[in-house]
């Protein structure tokens, strides 16, 4: 955010800190293996000696990913990522939530995708929402820092009123449901999701629309992770039955009034993002959508 100072502390994040002790979900001190299983080549994942930082490796042979052992329905999901540095053109690191595609192929999904670039050129962060197997809700933003220099926090707040994508404490995108009015029929609301991440080669589209190809001589490409937190109601792994805490309870701060709308500081930040960082917004793409999708009319923020 450049040199702008932001003295406010979000009520939401303050609440999150207070409640962290008392709700289900993962604690920051848990090690990789407590929360996740590897999907793909096990030898392409490394963890630090204390188990608190883990690394995904991509080489010309294969990429790799991980997913949570549990599914979650609503909540606050957060992780620190440090992206592939130097020459990362063609490489995409995806960090996302997705419903169980074995149980129902028509998936719901919430995506952060980090599109790499040539050395010194800026990353782009793409977000997307899928409902019942259909996506196409892409937004692309530039970032106000170099995401390869340090760890930054990328979070999703998901409740029945909206889904908010955060970068550090800044809401870069609000995807509304607006359950009071005629609500958004393209809103993921019923399917619990796992949290995933993966690193893969996407040089057919990722960087400058596919013009910049992956330089395998620069590999292996490594993305780094730590401090996963799921402040949520975990959904029992082998059960289709809704957990007792699916309905809002006193513990579920993520589905209480302060989490149903942005606070004043967040609205300011969101407007700043809308003015300065939006590269692409499907709601304004008349070629793809001659009539904007219904949820576009429910927006109350610029981003
Ligand atoms: C970039 O490359 C240099 C030289 O190979 C290496 O020391 C450094 O760790 C790399 N930076 C990142 C963020 O990967
Ligand atoms: C990569 O850098 C180029 C040149 O600055 C820029 O046009 C492009 O949007 C950047 N990001 C991606 C993902 O292509």
Coordinates of N, CA and C and ligand atoms in Angstrom, one line a residue, residues 82-87 148-149 222, ligand 1:
X82 N 5.3 -17.7 0.1 CA 6.4 -17.0 -0.6 C 6.5 -17.6 -2.0
X83 N 6.4 -16.9 -3.0 CA 6.3 -17.4 -4.4 C 7.7 -17.6 -5.0
X84 N 7.6 -18.4 -6.1 CA 8.8 -18.7 -6.9 C 9.5 -17.4 -7.3
X85 N 10.8 -17.3 -6.9 CA 11.5 -16.0 -7.2 C 12.3 -16.1 -8.6
X86 N 12.9 -15.0 -8.8 CA 13.8 -14.9 -10.1 C 12.9 -15.2 -11.3
X87 N 13.4 -16.1 -12.2 CA 12.6 -16.3 -13.4 C 11.5 -17.3 -13.2
X148 N 7.7 -12.5 -4.0 CA 8.7 -13.5 -4.0 C 9.8 -13.2 -3.0
X149 N 9.7 -12.0 -2.4 CA 10.8 -11.5 -1.5 C 10.5 -12.0 -0.1
X222 N 10.4 -23.3 -6.7 CA 10.0 -23.6 -5.4 C 9.0 -22.6 -4.8
Ligands
LIG1 C1 17.4 -15.9 -7.1 O1 18.6 -16.5 -7.6 C2 19.7 -16.3 -6.8 C3 20.9 -16.8 -7.5 O2 20.7 -18.0 -8.1 C4 19.5 -17.1 -5.5 O3 20.5 -16.9 -4.6 C5 18.2 -16.6 -4.8 O4 17.9 -17.3 -3.7 C6 17.0 -16.6 -5.8 N1 15.9 -15.9 -5.2 C7 14.7 -16.5 -5.0 C8 13.6 -15.7 -4.3 O5 14.5 -17.6 -5.4

